[in-house]
Short mmCIF file of C-alpha atoms in Angstrom, two decimals:
data_model
loop_
_atom_site.label_atom_id
_atom_site.label_comp_id
_atom_site.label_asym_id
_atom_site.label_seq_id
_atom_site.Cartn_x
_atom_site.Cartn_y
_atom_site.Cartn_z
CA UNK A 1 106.69 -129.45 111.63
CA UNK A 2 107.55 -133.15 112.03
CA UNK A 3 111.12 -133.40 113.19
CA UNK A 4 113.48 -135.89 114.80
CA UNK A 5 116.50 -134.66 116.80
CA UNK A 6 119.31 -136.88 118.03
CA UNK A 7 122.07 -136.41 120.51
CA UNK A 8 124.93 -136.58 120.80
CA UNK A 9 126.01 -135.94 117.22
CA UNK A 10 129.01 -138.22 117.77
CA UNK A 11 130.36 -140.36 120.60
CA UNK A 12 133.61 -142.17 121.27
CA UNK A 13 133.75 -144.91 123.90
CA UNK A 14 136.11 -147.70 124.85
CA UNK A 15 135.32 -151.27 123.90
CA UNK A 16 133.32 -153.00 126.60
CA UNK A 17 131.68 -149.83 127.94
CA UNK A 18 127.98 -149.00 127.78
CA UNK A 19 126.44 -145.98 126.11
CA UNK A 20 123.08 -144.35 125.64
CA UNK A 21 121.90 -142.37 122.60
CA UNK A 22 119.00 -139.98 122.70
CA UNK A 23 116.19 -139.13 120.33
CA UNK A 24 113.50 -136.43 120.65
CA UNK A 25 110.69 -136.12 118.17
CA UNK A 26 107.80 -133.84 117.36
CA UNK A 27 105.99 -136.17 114.95
CA UNK A 28 102.22 -136.21 115.27
CA UNK A 29 100.12 -138.29 115.22
CA UNK A 30 102.72 -140.80 116.26
CA UNK A 31 102.68 -144.30 114.80
CA UNK A 32 105.99 -145.93 115.58
CA UNK A 33 109.65 -145.25 116.28
CA UNK A 34 112.57 -147.19 114.92
CA UNK A 35 116.28 -147.35 115.57
CA UNK A 36 118.52 -148.23 112.65
CA UNK A 37 122.18 -149.07 112.51
CA UNK A 38 123.99 -147.83 109.42
CA UNK A 39 127.59 -148.85 108.66
CA UNK A 40 129.50 -146.42 106.49
CA UNK A 41 128.47 -146.78 102.84
CA UNK A 42 125.80 -149.38 103.62
CA UNK A 43 122.00 -149.42 103.91
CA UNK A 44 120.31 -148.95 107.33
CA UNK A 45 119.57 -152.13 109.27
CA UNK A 46 116.63 -152.15 111.68
CA UNK A 47 117.42 -152.74 115.36
CA UNK A 48 113.98 -152.15 116.96
CA UNK A 49 110.56 -150.84 116.13
CA UNK A 50 108.23 -149.61 118.90
CA UNK A 51 104.64 -148.57 118.77
CA UNK A 52 102.79 -146.19 121.11
CA UNK A 53 102.03 -148.86 123.64
CA UNK A 54 105.57 -150.18 123.98
CA UNK A 55 108.04 -148.47 126.29
CA UNK A 56 110.99 -150.82 126.05
CA UNK A 57 112.29 -153.32 123.50
CA UNK A 58 115.52 -155.24 123.40
CA UNK A 59 117.53 -156.81 120.61
CA UNK A 60 120.56 -158.51 122.03
CA UNK A 61 122.85 -155.88 123.52
CA UNK A 62 120.59 -153.07 122.24
CA UNK A 63 117.72 -151.84 124.39
CA UNK A 64 115.39 -149.07 123.20
CA UNK A 65 113.02 -147.12 125.39
CA UNK A 66 110.13 -144.93 124.43
CA UNK A 67 108.28 -142.27 126.38
CA UNK A 68 105.37 -141.26 124.17
CA UNK A 69 104.30 -138.60 126.66
CA UNK A 70 107.56 -136.68 126.51
CA UNK A 71 108.26 -137.83 122.94
CA UNK A 72 111.67 -139.14 123.77
CA UNK A 73 113.44 -142.39 122.99
CA UNK A 74 116.81 -143.77 123.96
CA UNK A 75 118.98 -146.55 122.63
CA UNK A 76 121.26 -148.23 125.20
CA UNK A 77 124.15 -150.36 124.03
CA UNK A 78 125.62 -152.73 126.57
CA UNK A 79 129.18 -154.10 126.59
CA UNK A 80 130.10 -152.38 123.33
CA UNK A 81 132.12 -154.17 120.64
CA UNK A 82 134.30 -152.79 117.88
CA UNK A 83 131.61 -153.86 115.39
CA UNK A 84 129.15 -151.45 117.05
CA UNK A 85 131.03 -148.60 115.39
CA UNK A 86 128.41 -147.12 113.11
CA UNK A 87 125.75 -144.38 112.80
CA UNK A 88 122.62 -144.98 114.82
CA UNK A 89 119.56 -143.34 113.41
CA UNK A 90 116.20 -142.68 115.05
CA UNK A 91 113.27 -142.72 112.64
CA UNK A 92 109.66 -141.90 113.34
CA UNK A 93 106.55 -142.62 111.38
CA UNK A 94 103.25 -140.77 111.62
CA UNK A 95 99.89 -142.52 111.57
CA UNK A 96 98.30 -142.67 108.15
CA UNK A 97 101.54 -141.75 106.45
CA UNK A 98 104.10 -144.37 105.70
CA UNK A 99 106.76 -141.73 105.06
CA UNK A 100 109.55 -142.08 107.59
CA UNK A 101 110.97 -138.99 109.29
CA UNK A 102 114.74 -139.49 109.79
CA UNK A 103 117.07 -138.12 112.46
CA UNK A 104 120.59 -137.06 111.51
CA UNK A 105 122.04 -139.98 113.46
CA UNK A 106 124.65 -140.38 116.17
CA UNK A 107 128.05 -141.49 114.93
CA UNK A 108 129.41 -143.97 117.44
CA UNK A 109 133.06 -144.97 117.44
CA UNK A 110 134.23 -147.85 119.64
CA UNK A 111 137.92 -147.77 120.45
CA UNK A 112 139.93 -150.83 121.60
CA UNK B 1 117.68 -164.92 104.51
CA UNK B 2 115.94 -162.90 101.73
CA UNK B 3 117.43 -159.48 101.07
CA UNK B 4 116.95 -156.44 98.88
CA UNK B 5 119.57 -156.15 96.16
CA UNK B 6 120.61 -153.09 94.16
CA UNK B 7 122.64 -152.54 91.00
CA UNK B 8 124.98 -151.11 90.19
CA UNK B 9 126.80 -150.48 93.48
CA UNK B 10 128.44 -147.42 91.98
CA UNK B 11 127.37 -145.37 88.93
CA UNK B 12 129.33 -142.48 87.48
CA UNK B 13 127.56 -140.30 84.99
CA UNK B 14 127.96 -136.95 83.32
CA UNK B 15 125.68 -134.07 84.08
CA UNK B 16 122.66 -134.08 81.86
CA UNK B 17 122.68 -137.82 81.26
CA UNK B 18 119.89 -140.20 82.30
CA UNK B 19 120.50 -142.94 84.81
CA UNK B 20 118.44 -145.93 85.89
CA UNK B 21 119.02 -147.41 89.31
CA UNK B 22 117.77 -150.95 89.77
CA UNK B 23 116.39 -152.74 92.79
CA UNK B 24 115.16 -156.26 93.38
CA UNK B 25 112.93 -156.14 96.48
CA UNK B 26 112.23 -159.17 98.67
CA UNK B 27 110.03 -161.40 96.59
CA UNK B 28 106.77 -161.40 98.50
CA UNK B 29 106.85 -157.77 99.53
CA UNK B 30 104.17 -155.34 98.40
CA UNK B 31 105.50 -151.86 99.24
CA UNK B 32 108.57 -150.33 97.70
CA UNK B 33 110.55 -147.19 98.50
CA UNK B 34 113.39 -145.05 97.30
CA UNK B 35 115.53 -142.96 99.57
CA UNK B 36 118.64 -140.92 99.05
CA UNK B 37 121.43 -139.84 101.34
CA UNK B 38 123.78 -137.06 100.29
CA UNK B 39 127.20 -137.60 101.82
CA UNK B 40 127.19 -136.60 105.49
CA UNK B 41 123.49 -135.77 105.54
CA UNK B 42 120.26 -137.39 106.66
CA UNK B 43 118.47 -140.08 104.73
CA UNK B 44 115.67 -138.44 102.70
CA UNK B 45 112.52 -140.10 101.51
CA UNK B 46 111.87 -139.87 97.79
CA UNK B 47 108.90 -142.03 96.89
CA UNK B 48 106.77 -145.01 97.97
CA UNK B 49 105.12 -147.37 95.46
CA UNK B 50 102.27 -149.84 95.98
CA UNK B 51 100.00 -151.70 93.66
CA UNK B 52 101.84 -150.38 90.60
CA UNK B 53 101.46 -146.75 91.43
CA UNK B 54 103.09 -144.05 93.49
CA UNK B 55 101.44 -143.79 96.92
CA UNK B 56 103.52 -140.95 98.32
CA UNK B 57 106.35 -138.75 97.15
CA UNK B 58 108.42 -135.98 98.63
CA UNK B 59 109.19 -132.54 97.37
CA UNK B 60 112.51 -133.88 96.12
CA UNK B 61 110.73 -136.25 93.77
CA UNK B 62 110.04 -133.84 90.96
CA UNK B 63 109.49 -134.38 87.22
CA UNK B 64 113.18 -135.35 86.90
CA UNK B 65 112.45 -138.59 88.71
CA UNK B 66 110.29 -141.58 87.83
CA UNK B 67 109.81 -145.06 89.19
CA UNK B 68 108.68 -148.24 87.51
CA UNK B 69 108.12 -151.84 88.32
CA UNK B 70 108.66 -153.20 84.78
CA UNK B 71 108.20 -156.89 85.74
CA UNK B 72 107.46 -158.92 88.79
CA UNK B 73 110.86 -158.52 90.36
CA UNK B 74 112.58 -155.24 89.50
CA UNK B 75 111.85 -151.79 90.85
CA UNK B 76 113.66 -148.92 89.14
CA UNK B 77 114.42 -145.28 89.78
CA UNK B 78 115.07 -143.20 86.68
CA UNK B 79 116.73 -139.82 86.95
CA UNK B 80 116.46 -137.75 83.75
CA UNK B 81 119.05 -135.11 83.00
CA UNK B 82 121.16 -135.59 86.12
CA UNK B 83 122.53 -132.65 88.02
CA UNK B 84 125.65 -132.39 90.20
CA UNK B 85 123.43 -132.23 93.30
CA UNK B 86 121.99 -135.63 92.46
CA UNK B 87 125.21 -137.17 93.62
CA UNK B 88 124.23 -139.30 96.64
CA UNK B 89 123.63 -142.82 97.85
CA UNK B 90 120.32 -144.14 96.70
CA UNK B 91 118.66 -146.80 98.82
CA UNK B 92 115.78 -149.02 97.85
CA UNK B 93 113.62 -150.58 100.53
CA UNK B 94 110.73 -152.97 100.56
CA UNK B 95 108.02 -153.90 103.07
CA UNK B 96 105.73 -156.91 103.31
CA UNK B 97 102.19 -156.90 104.64
CA UNK B 98 100.34 -153.73 105.56
CA UNK B 99 100.38 -154.71 109.20
CA UNK B 100 104.19 -154.89 109.26
CA UNK B 101 106.08 -151.68 109.68
CA UNK B 102 109.46 -153.18 108.90
CA UNK B 103 111.30 -151.91 105.84
CA UNK B 104 114.27 -153.76 104.56
CA UNK B 105 116.93 -151.72 102.87
CA UNK B 106 119.26 -152.57 100.04
CA UNK B 107 122.98 -151.87 100.17
CA UNK B 108 122.56 -148.74 98.06
CA UNK B 109 123.87 -147.36 94.78
CA UNK B 110 126.39 -144.61 94.98
CA UNK B 111 125.64 -142.14 92.15
CA UNK B 112 128.36 -139.69 91.21
CA UNK B 113 127.48 -136.96 88.77
CA UNK B 114 130.44 -135.18 87.19
#
């Protein structure tokens, strides 16, 4: 069964600190993996999209990694800011199927 | 920057009533989607739409639901005879060319069924 699992479920860190969020998936055949940021009550906003051949991609202070062999991805946030408080969702797409398989998200809280 | 818009932002309806949620995708996009997110739960795919027809739908998207692109700009989700469990945020998304994976999401419509 195609699934996406994320950890931790929630995370609290101090402003200015770094953090890493994890994603494991069992989607096959793999097409691409995305990380979205979702503020409470808002639509998801794309941070990165990675295909099979990409193992790292950055977007400002966000860096995503992908290991297609172990089917794992991580999202690293550097020098966190209060505005980074949100849910971060890992989403995987299978080849030939544009339906996205969503993780449950990691709720990140940045404290001053 | 172009964006997906959705109306209304919040809809309250009584159980058994019909609701229509409206979306205006980004103007040159070709693929359209509806998702829902029950409070505290994962985002769930409902349906994808391309070339004026449904291309994929999930198990959730049963006969109670329908989608339409009535003109060149709007994309609607109709829910007939709403149930309490239909209460959720409904997100519309659109995508451009086939080679692009990127989906752009609207701000959502919060549907409350009482």
